[in-house]
CSV table of C-alpha atoms in Angstrom, one decimal:
chain,number,residue,atom,x,y,z
A,1,MET,CA,183.6,184.3,99.1
A,2,GLY,CA,181.3,187.3,98.4
A,3,LYS,CA,178.0,186.8,96.6
A,4,PHE,CA,175.8,189.4,95.0
A,5,TYR,CA,172.0,189.3,94.3
A,6,ASP,CA,169.5,191.4,92.6
A,7,SER,CA,167.2,191.3,95.5
A,8,ILE,CA,167.3,190.2,99.2
A,9,PRO,CA,167.4,186.4,99.5
A,10,PRO,CA,164.4,185.1,101.6
A,11,GLU,CA,166.7,183.2,104.0
A,12,LEU,CA,168.5,186.5,104.9
A,13,ILE,CA,165.4,188.4,105.9
A,14,PRO,CA,165.0,186.9,109.4
A,15,TRP,CA,168.7,187.5,110.0
A,16,LEU,CA,168.3,191.1,109.0
A,17,LEU,CA,165.3,191.7,111.2
A,18,LYS,CA,167.2,190.1,114.1
A,19,GLN,CA,170.1,192.6,114.1
A,20,GLU,CA,170.1,195.1,117.0
A,21,VAL,CA,172.3,197.6,115.1
A,22,PHE,CA,173.0,198.4,111.4
A,23,TRP,CA,174.8,201.2,109.6
A,24,VAL,CA,173.6,203.6,106.9
A,25,ALA,CA,176.1,205.2,104.5
A,26,THR,CA,175.5,208.1,102.2
A,27,ALA,CA,177.7,210.8,100.5
A,28,PRO,CA,177.2,214.0,98.6
A,29,LEU,CA,178.1,214.4,94.9
A,30,ASN,CA,180.8,216.9,95.6
A,31,PRO,CA,184.1,215.0,95.8
A,32,GLU,CA,185.2,217.3,98.6
A,33,GLY,CA,182.1,216.6,100.5
A,34,HIS,CA,182.0,214.4,103.6
A,35,VAL,CA,181.0,210.8,103.4
A,36,ASN,CA,178.7,209.8,106.3
A,37,VAL,CA,178.1,206.6,108.1
A,38,SER,CA,175.4,206.5,110.8
A,39,PRO,CA,174.6,203.6,113.2
A,40,LYS,CA,170.9,202.7,113.9
A,41,GLY,CA,170.2,200.9,117.1
A,42,VAL,CA,166.7,201.1,118.5
A,43,ARG,CA,164.6,197.9,118.6
A,44,ASP,CA,162.7,197.0,115.4
A,45,SER,CA,163.9,200.1,113.5
A,46,LEU,CA,164.2,198.1,110.2
A,47,HIS,CA,161.2,196.9,108.2
A,48,VAL,CA,161.3,194.6,105.1
A,49,VAL,CA,158.4,195.4,102.7
A,50,SER,CA,159.6,193.1,99.9
A,51,PRO,CA,162.8,191.6,98.5
A,52,THR,CA,163.6,195.0,96.9
A,53,ARG,CA,162.2,197.5,99.4
A,54,VAL,CA,163.1,198.2,103.1
A,55,TRP,CA,162.6,201.2,105.4
A,56,TYR,CA,163.4,202.4,108.8
A,57,GLN,CA,162.2,205.0,111.3
A,58,ASP,CA,164.7,207.8,111.4
A,59,LEU,CA,165.3,209.3,114.9
A,60,THR,CA,166.4,212.9,115.5
A,61,GLY,CA,170.1,213.5,116.0
A,62,SER,CA,172.5,216.4,116.0
A,63,GLY,CA,173.1,215.9,112.3
A,64,ILE,CA,171.0,215.6,109.1
A,65,GLU,CA,173.6,214.1,106.7
A,66,THR,CA,171.5,211.1,105.5
A,67,ILE,CA,168.4,213.1,104.6
A,68,SER,CA,170.6,215.9,103.0
A,69,HIS,CA,172.4,213.4,100.9
A,70,LEU,CA,169.2,211.6,99.8
A,71,ARG,CA,167.6,214.9,98.9
A,72,GLU,CA,170.6,215.5,96.5
A,73,ASN,CA,171.3,212.1,95.0
A,74,GLY,CA,169.4,209.2,96.6
A,75,ARG,CA,172.4,206.9,96.9
A,76,VAL,CA,172.5,204.8,100.1
A,77,THR,CA,174.0,201.6,101.4
A,78,LEU,CA,172.8,199.7,104.6
A,79,MET,CA,175.3,197.4,106.2
A,80,PHE,CA,174.7,194.6,108.8
A,81,SER,CA,177.3,192.5,110.6
A,82,ALA,CA,177.0,189.3,112.7
A,83,PHE,CA,178.4,189.7,116.2
A,84,GLU,CA,177.4,186.3,117.3
A,85,GLY,CA,176.9,182.9,115.5
A,86,PRO,CA,178.4,182.3,112.0
A,87,PRO,CA,180.3,185.3,110.5
A,88,ARG,CA,178.4,187.3,108.0
A,89,ILE,CA,178.2,190.8,106.5
A,90,VAL,CA,175.3,192.0,104.3
A,91,ARG,CA,175.1,195.2,102.4
A,92,LEU,CA,171.9,196.5,100.8
A,93,PHE,CA,172.7,198.9,97.9
A,94,GLY,CA,169.8,201.2,96.8
A,95,THR,CA,168.1,204.4,96.1
A,96,GLY,CA,166.7,206.2,99.2
A,97,THR,CA,163.6,208.4,99.7
A,98,TYR,CA,162.9,210.3,102.8
A,99,HIS,CA,159.4,211.2,104.1
A,100,GLU,CA,159.4,213.8,106.9
A,101,PHE,CA,157.2,213.8,110.0
A,102,GLY,CA,153.8,215.1,109.1
A,103,SER,CA,153.8,213.9,105.4
A,104,PRO,CA,151.1,211.4,104.2
A,105,GLU,CA,153.8,208.9,103.4
A,106,TYR,CA,155.3,209.1,107.0
A,107,ASP,CA,151.8,208.8,108.5
A,108,ALA,CA,151.1,205.7,106.4
A,109,LEU,CA,154.3,204.0,107.7
A,110,ILE,CA,154.5,205.4,111.2
A,111,THR,CA,151.4,205.7,113.3
A,112,PRO,CA,151.3,207.3,116.8
A,113,GLU,CA,151.2,203.8,118.3
A,114,THR,CA,154.6,202.9,116.6
A,115,ARG,CA,156.2,206.3,116.5
A,116,ARG,CA,159.3,206.8,118.7
A,117,PRO,CA,160.0,210.0,120.6
A,118,GLY,CA,162.1,212.2,118.3
A,119,SER,CA,161.0,210.4,115.1
A,120,ARG,CA,161.6,212.8,112.2
A,121,ALA,CA,161.4,210.8,109.0
A,122,ALA,CA,160.8,207.4,107.4
A,123,ILE,CA,163.7,206.4,105.2
A,124,VAL,CA,162.6,204.1,102.3
A,125,ILE,CA,165.2,202.2,100.3
A,126,ASP,CA,164.5,200.6,96.9
A,127,VAL,CA,167.2,197.9,96.8
A,128,HIS,CA,168.9,197.1,93.5
A,129,LYS,CA,171.8,195.0,94.8
A,130,VAL,CA,172.6,192.9,97.8
A,131,GLY,CA,176.1,191.9,98.8
A,132,SER,CA,176.9,189.0,101.2
A,133,SER,CA,180.4,188.4,102.4
A,134,CYS,CA,182.2,186.4,105.1
A,135,GLY,CA,183.0,188.8,107.9
A,136,TYR,CA,185.7,186.5,109.2
A,137,ALA,CA,187.5,189.5,110.8
A,138,VAL,CA,184.6,190.9,112.6
A,139,PRO,CA,184.9,190.2,116.3
A,140,TYR,CA,182.3,188.7,118.7
A,141,TYR,CA,180.3,191.1,120.8
A,142,GLU,CA,177.7,190.4,123.4
A,143,PHE,CA,174.5,192.4,123.2
A,144,LYS,CA,173.6,193.8,126.6
A,145,GLY,CA,170.8,196.2,125.9
A,146,HIS,CA,169.8,199.5,124.1
A,147,ARG,CA,170.7,202.9,125.3
A,148,GLN,CA,167.8,205.0,126.6
A,149,VAL,CA,169.3,208.5,126.6
A,150,LEU,CA,168.2,209.6,123.1
A,151,LEU,CA,164.5,208.7,123.5
A,152,ASP,CA,164.3,210.3,126.9
A,153,TYR,CA,165.9,213.5,125.7
A,154,PHE,CA,163.6,213.9,122.8
A,155,ALA,CA,160.5,212.9,124.8
A,156,LYS,CA,161.2,216.0,126.9
A,157,ARG,CA,161.6,218.1,123.7
A,158,GLU,CA,158.1,216.8,122.5
A,159,ASP,CA,156.6,217.7,125.8
A,160,ALA,CA,157.7,221.2,125.4
A,161,ASP,CA,155.9,221.3,122.0
A,162,ARG,CA,152.7,219.8,123.5
A,163,ALA,CA,152.8,222.4,126.2
A,164,ASP,CA,152.9,225.3,123.7
A,165,PRO,CA,149.7,226.7,122.2
A,166,ASN,CA,151.2,226.6,118.7
A,167,ALA,CA,152.8,223.2,119.2
A,168,HIS,CA,156.1,224.8,118.7
A,169,GLY,CA,157.9,225.3,122.0
A,170,GLU,CA,161.1,227.3,122.4
A,171,LYS,CA,162.8,224.2,123.7
A,172,GLY,CA,160.7,221.8,121.7
A,173,LEU,CA,161.5,219.2,119.0
A,174,LYS,CA,160.5,221.4,116.1
A,175,ALA,CA,162.8,224.1,117.3
A,176,TYR,CA,165.7,221.6,117.6
A,177,TRP,CA,165.0,220.6,113.9
A,178,GLU,CA,165.3,224.2,112.9
A,179,GLN,CA,168.5,224.8,114.9
A,180,THR,CA,170.4,221.7,114.0
A,181,ASN,CA,168.7,219.8,111.2
A,182,SER,CA,168.3,222.5,108.5
A,183,HIS,CA,171.6,221.8,106.7
A,184,SER,CA,174.3,219.2,106.4
A,185,ILE,CA,177.9,220.0,107.5
A,186,ASP,CA,178.6,220.7,103.8
A,187,GLY,CA,175.7,223.1,103.5
A,188,LEU,CA,173.2,220.9,101.7
A,189,PRO,CA,169.5,221.5,102.7
A,190,GLY,CA,168.2,219.0,105.3
A,191,ILE,CA,164.8,218.7,106.9
A,192,ALA,CA,162.3,221.2,105.6
A,193,ASN,CA,158.7,220.7,106.3
A,194,ALA,CA,158.5,218.9,109.6
A,195,PRO,CA,159.2,222.0,111.7
A,196,LYS,CA,156.2,223.7,110.1
A,197,VAL,CA,153.7,220.9,110.8
A,198,GLU,CA,150.9,222.3,112.9
A,199,ARG,CA,150.0,219.2,114.8
A,200,MET,CA,151.7,218.1,118.0
A,201,PRO,CA,154.0,215.1,118.0
A,202,GLN,CA,152.4,212.0,119.5
A,203,PHE,CA,153.9,208.6,120.7
A,204,ARG,CA,152.6,205.7,122.7
A,205,GLU,CA,154.3,205.7,126.1
A,206,GLU,CA,155.6,202.1,125.6
A,207,MET,CA,157.5,203.3,122.6
A,208,ARG,CA,159.6,205.5,124.9
A,209,ARG,CA,161.5,202.4,125.9
A,210,ALA,CA,164.3,201.7,123.4
A,211,ASP,CA,163.8,197.9,123.8
A,212,THR,CA,160.1,197.9,123.1
A,213,SER,CA,158.7,196.1,120.1
A,214,GLU,CA,155.1,196.4,119.0
A,215,ASN,CA,153.0,194.4,121.6
A,216,GLY,CA,156.3,193.4,123.2
A,217,GLU,CA,157.6,193.2,126.7
A,218,VAL,CA,160.7,194.8,128.2
A,219,GLN,CA,162.8,194.0,131.2
A,220,GLU,CA,165.0,196.5,133.0
A,221,ASN,CA,168.4,195.4,134.1
A,222,ARG,CA,171.1,197.4,135.8
A,223,ALA,CA,174.6,196.9,134.5
A,224,LYS,CA,177.0,196.4,137.3
A,225,SER,CA,180.1,198.3,137.7
A,226,ALA,CA,183.5,196.7,138.7
A,227,ASN,CA,182.6,196.6,142.3
A,228,GLY,CA,179.4,194.8,141.7
A,229,SER,CA,177.1,197.8,142.4
A,230,ALA,CA,174.7,199.4,139.9
A,231,GLY,CA,175.7,202.7,138.7
A,232,ALA,CA,173.4,205.7,138.7
A,233,ASN,CA,173.3,205.9,134.9
A,234,SER,CA,173.9,202.3,134.0
A,235,THR,CA,170.4,201.2,133.1
A,236,VAL,CA,170.2,198.9,130.1
A,237,LEU,CA,167.2,197.2,128.6
A,238,ILE,CA,167.3,193.5,127.9
A,239,LYS,CA,165.4,191.9,125.1
A,240,THR,CA,162.5,189.8,126.2
A,241,GLY,CA,158.9,188.8,125.2
A,242,ALA,CA,156.9,188.5,122.0
A,243,LEU,CA,157.5,190.0,118.7
A,244,GLY,CA,155.1,192.8,117.5
A,245,ARG,CA,152.4,192.1,115.0
A,246,LYS,CA,154.2,193.8,112.1
A,247,ARG,CA,157.4,192.0,112.9
A,248,VAL,CA,155.6,188.7,112.8
A,249,GLU,CA,154.1,189.7,109.4
A,250,GLU,CA,157.5,190.5,108.1
A,251,TRP,CA,158.9,187.1,109.2
A,252,ALA,CA,155.8,185.6,107.5
A,253,VAL,CA,156.8,187.4,104.3
A,254,ALA,CA,160.3,185.9,104.4
A,255,PHE,CA,158.9,182.5,105.0
A,256,ALA,CA,156.4,182.8,102.1
A,257,LEU,CA,159.2,184.1,99.8
A,258,GLY,CA,161.3,181.0,100.7
A,259,ILE,CA,158.4,178.7,99.8
A,260,VAL,CA,158.0,180.5,96.4
A,261,VAL,CA,161.7,180.2,95.6
A,262,ALA,CA,161.7,176.5,96.5
A,263,ALA,CA,158.6,175.9,94.4
A,264,VAL,CA,160.1,177.6,91.3
A,265,TYR,CA,163.4,175.6,91.8
A,266,VAL,CA,161.4,172.3,92.0
A,267,LYS,CA,159.4,173.2,88.8
A,268,VAL,CA,162.5,174.2,86.9
A,269,ALA,CA,164.4,171.1,88.1
A,270,GLY,CA,161.5,168.9,87.0
A,271,ALA,CA,161.3,170.4,83.6
A,272,VAL,CA,165.0,169.6,83.0
Protein backbone atom coordinates (compact mmCIF):
# COMPACT_ATOMS: atom_id res chain seq x y z
CA MET A 1 0.00 0.00 0.00
CA GLY A 2 1.30 3.46 -0.90
CA LYS A 3 2.58 5.84 1.76
CA PHE A 4 3.26 9.58 1.61
CA TYR A 5 5.66 11.68 3.65
CA ASP A 6 6.46 15.39 3.95
CA SER A 7 10.18 14.66 3.67
CA ILE A 8 12.51 11.80 2.74
CA PRO A 9 12.44 9.13 5.48
CA PRO A 10 16.00 8.53 6.76
CA GLU A 11 15.79 4.80 6.05
CA LEU A 12 15.19 5.51 2.35
CA ILE A 13 18.25 7.69 1.79
CA PRO A 14 20.85 4.87 1.52
CA TRP A 15 18.54 3.04 -0.90
CA LEU A 16 18.13 6.16 -3.07
CA LEU A 17 21.89 6.70 -3.22
CA LYS A 18 22.44 3.07 -4.20
CA GLN A 19 20.29 3.23 -7.33
CA GLU A 20 22.18 3.20 -10.62
CA VAL A 21 19.39 4.93 -12.56
CA PHE A 22 16.48 7.25 -11.80
CA TRP A 23 13.99 9.24 -13.85
CA VAL A 24 13.21 12.97 -13.93
CA ALA A 25 9.73 14.10 -15.05
CA THR A 26 8.74 17.67 -15.95
CA ALA A 27 6.09 19.35 -18.08
CA PRO A 28 5.28 22.78 -19.53
CA LEU A 29 2.22 24.76 -18.43
CA ASN A 30 0.72 24.64 -21.92
CA PRO A 31 -1.73 21.69 -21.94
CA GLU A 32 -0.69 20.97 -25.52
CA GLY A 33 3.00 20.91 -24.59
CA HIS A 34 5.07 17.76 -24.29
CA VAL A 35 5.53 16.01 -20.95
CA ASN A 36 9.14 14.89 -20.59
CA VAL A 37 10.73 11.96 -18.73
CA SER A 38 14.53 11.66 -18.72
CA PRO A 39 16.61 8.77 -17.33
CA LYS A 40 19.77 9.62 -15.36
CA GLY A 41 22.36 6.91 -15.07
CA VAL A 42 25.96 7.94 -14.37
CA ARG A 43 27.52 6.84 -11.06
CA ASP A 44 26.83 9.10 -8.07
CA SER A 45 24.72 11.61 -10.00
CA LEU A 46 22.31 12.06 -7.09
CA HIS A 47 23.18 13.87 -3.86
CA VAL A 48 21.01 14.17 -0.75
CA VAL A 49 21.57 17.44 1.12
CA SER A 50 18.75 17.04 3.65
CA PRO A 51 15.38 15.26 3.98
CA THR A 52 13.87 18.04 1.86
CA ARG A 53 16.61 18.84 -0.64
CA VAL A 54 18.44 16.79 -3.28
CA TRP A 55 20.44 17.68 -6.36
CA TYR A 56 22.03 15.97 -9.34
CA GLN A 57 24.66 16.79 -11.94
CA ASP A 58 22.91 17.36 -15.27
CA LEU A 59 24.87 16.12 -18.28
CA THR A 60 24.50 17.52 -21.78
CA GLY A 61 22.11 15.76 -24.14
CA SER A 62 20.40 16.49 -27.43
CA GLY A 63 17.44 18.04 -25.59
CA ILE A 64 16.92 20.65 -22.89
CA GLU A 65 13.39 19.82 -21.73
CA THR A 66 14.07 19.60 -17.98
CA ILE A 67 15.81 22.97 -17.73
CA SER A 68 13.24 24.64 -20.00
CA HIS A 69 10.34 23.38 -17.89
CA LEU A 70 12.06 24.37 -14.64
CA ARG A 71 12.64 27.86 -16.03
CA GLU A 72 8.92 28.16 -16.73
CA ASN A 73 7.27 26.57 -13.69
CA GLY A 74 9.71 24.62 -11.48
CA ARG A 75 7.58 21.48 -11.18
CA VAL A 76 9.55 18.23 -11.09
CA THR A 77 9.29 14.63 -9.92
CA LEU A 78 12.13 12.13 -9.49
CA MET A 79 11.27 8.43 -9.60
CA PHE A 80 13.34 5.48 -8.38
CA SER A 81 12.58 1.77 -8.86
CA ALA A 82 14.02 -1.36 -7.26
CA PHE A 83 15.26 -3.86 -9.86
CA GLU A 84 16.74 -6.23 -7.30
CA GLY A 85 15.80 -7.17 -3.75
CA PRO A 86 12.40 -6.21 -2.27
CA PRO A 87 10.07 -4.35 -4.67
CA ARG A 88 9.84 -0.60 -4.20
CA ILE A 89 9.04 2.60 -6.07
CA VAL A 90 9.85 6.01 -4.60
CA ARG A 91 8.86 9.39 -6.01
CA LEU A 92 10.25 12.73 -4.88
CA PHE A 93 7.82 15.56 -5.68
CA GLY A 94 9.31 19.01 -5.57
CA THR A 95 10.24 22.37 -6.99
CA GLY A 96 13.38 22.46 -9.08
CA THR A 97 16.01 25.12 -9.68
CA TYR A 98 18.74 24.87 -12.29
CA HIS A 99 22.23 26.37 -12.00
CA GLU A 100 24.14 26.52 -15.28
CA PHE A 101 27.82 25.80 -15.79
CA GLY A 102 29.84 28.85 -14.77
CA SER A 103 27.41 30.19 -12.18
CA PRO A 104 28.50 30.58 -8.52
CA GLU A 105 25.86 28.06 -7.45
CA TYR A 106 27.13 25.51 -9.98
CA ASP A 107 30.74 26.02 -8.88
CA ALA A 108 29.78 25.57 -5.23
CA LEU A 109 28.20 22.17 -5.94
CA ILE A 110 30.39 20.86 -8.77
CA THR A 111 34.14 21.39 -8.64
CA PRO A 112 36.59 20.51 -11.43
CA GLU A 113 37.47 17.41 -9.36
CA THR A 114 33.87 16.12 -9.41
CA ARG A 115 32.67 17.52 -12.74
CA ARG A 116 31.80 15.10 -15.55
CA PRO A 117 32.59 15.79 -19.21
CA GLY A 118 29.58 17.55 -20.72
CA SER A 119 28.21 18.69 -17.37
CA ARG A 120 25.97 21.69 -18.06
CA ALA A 121 24.01 22.33 -14.85
CA ALA A 122 23.27 21.38 -11.28
CA ILE A 123 19.58 20.63 -10.75
CA VAL A 124 18.45 21.30 -7.17
CA ILE A 125 15.08 19.96 -5.98
CA ASP A 126 13.29 21.18 -2.87
CA VAL A 127 11.16 18.17 -1.94
CA HIS A 128 7.67 18.82 -0.53
CA LYS A 129 6.23 15.30 -0.78
CA VAL A 130 7.61 11.77 -0.97
CA GLY A 131 5.62 8.80 -2.23
CA SER A 132 6.58 5.16 -1.59
CA SER A 133 4.68 2.32 -3.26
CA CYS A 134 5.01 -1.41 -3.78
CA GLY A 135 6.47 -1.85 -7.26
CA TYR A 136 5.14 -5.42 -7.41
CA ALA A 137 4.88 -5.33 -11.22
CA VAL A 138 8.41 -3.99 -11.82
CA PRO A 139 10.57 -6.80 -13.26
CA TYR A 140 14.00 -7.88 -12.03
CA TYR A 141 16.98 -6.56 -13.97
CA GLU A 142 20.66 -7.30 -13.50
CA PHE A 143 22.96 -4.28 -13.50
CA LYS A 144 25.94 -4.95 -15.79
CA GLY A 145 27.55 -1.54 -16.07
CA HIS A 146 27.33 2.07 -17.20
CA ARG A 147 27.52 3.14 -20.82
CA GLN A 148 30.60 5.19 -21.65
CA VAL A 149 29.57 6.76 -24.97
CA LEU A 150 28.13 10.08 -23.75
CA LEU A 151 31.10 11.01 -21.57
CA ASP A 152 33.60 10.12 -24.29
CA TYR A 153 31.69 12.18 -26.86
CA PHE A 154 31.51 15.33 -24.76
CA ALA A 155 35.10 14.95 -23.54
CA LYS A 156 36.09 15.42 -27.21
CA ARG A 157 33.78 18.42 -27.45
CA GLU A 158 35.47 19.97 -24.44
CA ASP A 159 38.89 19.26 -25.95
CA ALA A 160 37.80 21.41 -28.91
CA ASP A 161 36.94 24.28 -26.56
CA ARG A 162 40.26 24.00 -24.74
CA ALA A 163 42.11 24.08 -28.06
CA ASP A 164 40.39 27.32 -29.07
CA PRO A 165 41.95 30.65 -27.95
CA ASN A 166 38.49 31.93 -26.98
CA ALA A 167 37.48 28.67 -25.26
CA HIS A 168 34.66 28.37 -27.78
CA GLY A 169 35.59 25.89 -30.51
CA GLU A 170 33.51 25.44 -33.64
CA LYS A 171 32.93 21.81 -32.64
CA GLY A 172 33.15 22.43 -28.92
CA LEU A 173 30.71 21.89 -26.08
CA LYS A 174 29.59 25.53 -25.96
CA ALA A 175 28.76 25.49 -29.66
CA TYR A 176 26.74 22.32 -29.07
CA TRP A 177 24.78 24.06 -26.31
CA GLU A 178 23.98 26.92 -28.66
CA GLN A 179 22.92 24.60 -31.47
CA THR A 180 20.81 22.07 -29.57
CA ASN A 181 20.10 23.31 -26.03
CA SER A 182 18.79 26.85 -26.54
CA HIS A 183 15.09 25.90 -26.71
CA SER A 184 12.80 22.99 -25.83
CA ILE A 185 10.79 21.15 -28.48
CA ASP A 186 7.86 23.41 -27.56
CA GLY A 187 9.95 26.54 -28.04
CA LEU A 188 10.56 27.36 -24.38
CA PRO A 189 13.97 28.96 -23.65
CA GLY A 190 16.62 26.54 -22.42
CA ILE A 191 20.24 27.01 -21.48
CA ALA A 192 21.24 30.66 -21.67
CA ASN A 193 24.45 31.68 -19.89
CA ALA A 194 26.71 28.62 -20.02
CA PRO A 195 27.69 29.08 -23.70
CA LYS A 196 28.92 32.60 -22.87
CA VAL A 197 31.20 31.59 -20.00
CA GLU A 198 34.74 32.64 -20.86
CA ARG A 199 36.62 30.00 -18.93
CA MET A 200 37.35 26.56 -20.33
CA PRO A 201 35.47 23.48 -19.09
CA GLN A 202 37.62 21.33 -16.80
CA PHE A 203 37.26 17.80 -15.46
CA ARG A 204 39.47 15.32 -13.66
CA GLU A 205 40.45 12.47 -15.98
CA GLU A 206 39.04 9.87 -13.58
CA MET A 207 35.59 11.46 -13.91
CA ARG A 208 35.61 10.60 -17.60
CA ARG A 209 34.77 7.04 -16.57
CA ALA A 210 31.01 6.62 -16.07
CA ASP A 211 31.53 4.18 -13.21
CA THR A 212 33.88 6.38 -11.17
CA SER A 213 32.82 7.73 -7.80
CA GLU A 214 34.91 10.23 -5.86
CA ASN A 215 38.07 8.46 -4.64
CA GLY A 216 36.57 5.25 -6.03
CA GLU A 217 37.93 2.49 -8.22
CA VAL A 218 36.63 1.10 -11.48
CA GLN A 219 37.07 -2.21 -13.22
CA GLU A 220 36.70 -2.66 -16.93
CA ASN A 221 34.85 -5.71 -18.18
CA ARG A 222 33.92 -6.73 -21.70
CA ALA A 223 30.43 -7.97 -22.29
CA LYS A 224 30.63 -11.15 -24.32
CA SER A 225 28.57 -11.68 -27.42
CA ALA A 226 26.57 -14.82 -28.13
CA ASN A 227 29.64 -16.65 -29.45
CA GLY A 228 31.60 -15.85 -26.29
CA SER A 229 33.89 -13.21 -27.80
CA ALA A 230 34.04 -9.58 -26.74
CA GLY A 231 32.57 -7.18 -29.24
CA ALA A 232 34.48 -4.11 -30.40
CA ASN A 233 32.02 -1.71 -28.76
CA SER A 234 30.94 -3.88 -25.86
CA THR A 235 32.90 -2.35 -23.00
CA VAL A 236 30.90 -1.99 -19.79
CA LEU A 237 32.09 -0.70 -16.45
CA ILE A 238 31.52 -2.77 -13.33
CA LYS A 239 31.01 -1.21 -9.91
CA THR A 240 33.88 -1.83 -7.50
CA GLY A 241 35.86 -0.15 -4.77
CA ALA A 242 35.28 2.47 -2.11
CA LEU A 243 32.63 5.13 -1.98
CA GLY A 244 33.77 8.71 -2.43
CA ARG A 245 34.11 11.09 0.48
CA LYS A 246 30.92 13.01 -0.30
CA ARG A 247 28.96 9.79 -0.72
CA VAL A 248 30.13 8.61 2.70
CA GLU A 249 29.07 11.97 4.15
CA GLU A 250 25.60 11.55 2.64
CA TRP A 251 25.27 8.08 4.13
CA ALA A 252 26.36 9.55 7.48
CA VAL A 253 23.60 12.17 7.19
CA ALA A 254 21.05 9.40 6.62
CA PHE A 255 22.35 7.50 9.65
CA ALA A 256 22.27 10.62 11.85
CA LEU A 257 18.74 11.43 10.75
CA GLY A 258 17.69 7.91 11.68
CA ILE A 259 19.13 8.32 15.17
CA VAL A 260 17.33 11.67 15.61
CA VAL A 261 14.00 10.18 14.53
CA ALA A 262 14.47 7.23 16.91
CA ALA A 263 15.34 9.55 19.80
CA VAL A 264 12.25 11.69 19.22
CA TYR A 265 10.09 8.56 19.10
CA VAL A 266 11.52 7.25 22.41
CA LYS A 267 11.01 10.64 24.07
CA VAL A 268 7.40 10.90 22.89
CA ALA A 269 6.67 7.28 23.83
CA GLY A 270 8.16 7.83 27.27
CA ALA A 271 6.01 10.93 27.79
CA VAL A 272 2.86 8.91 27.01
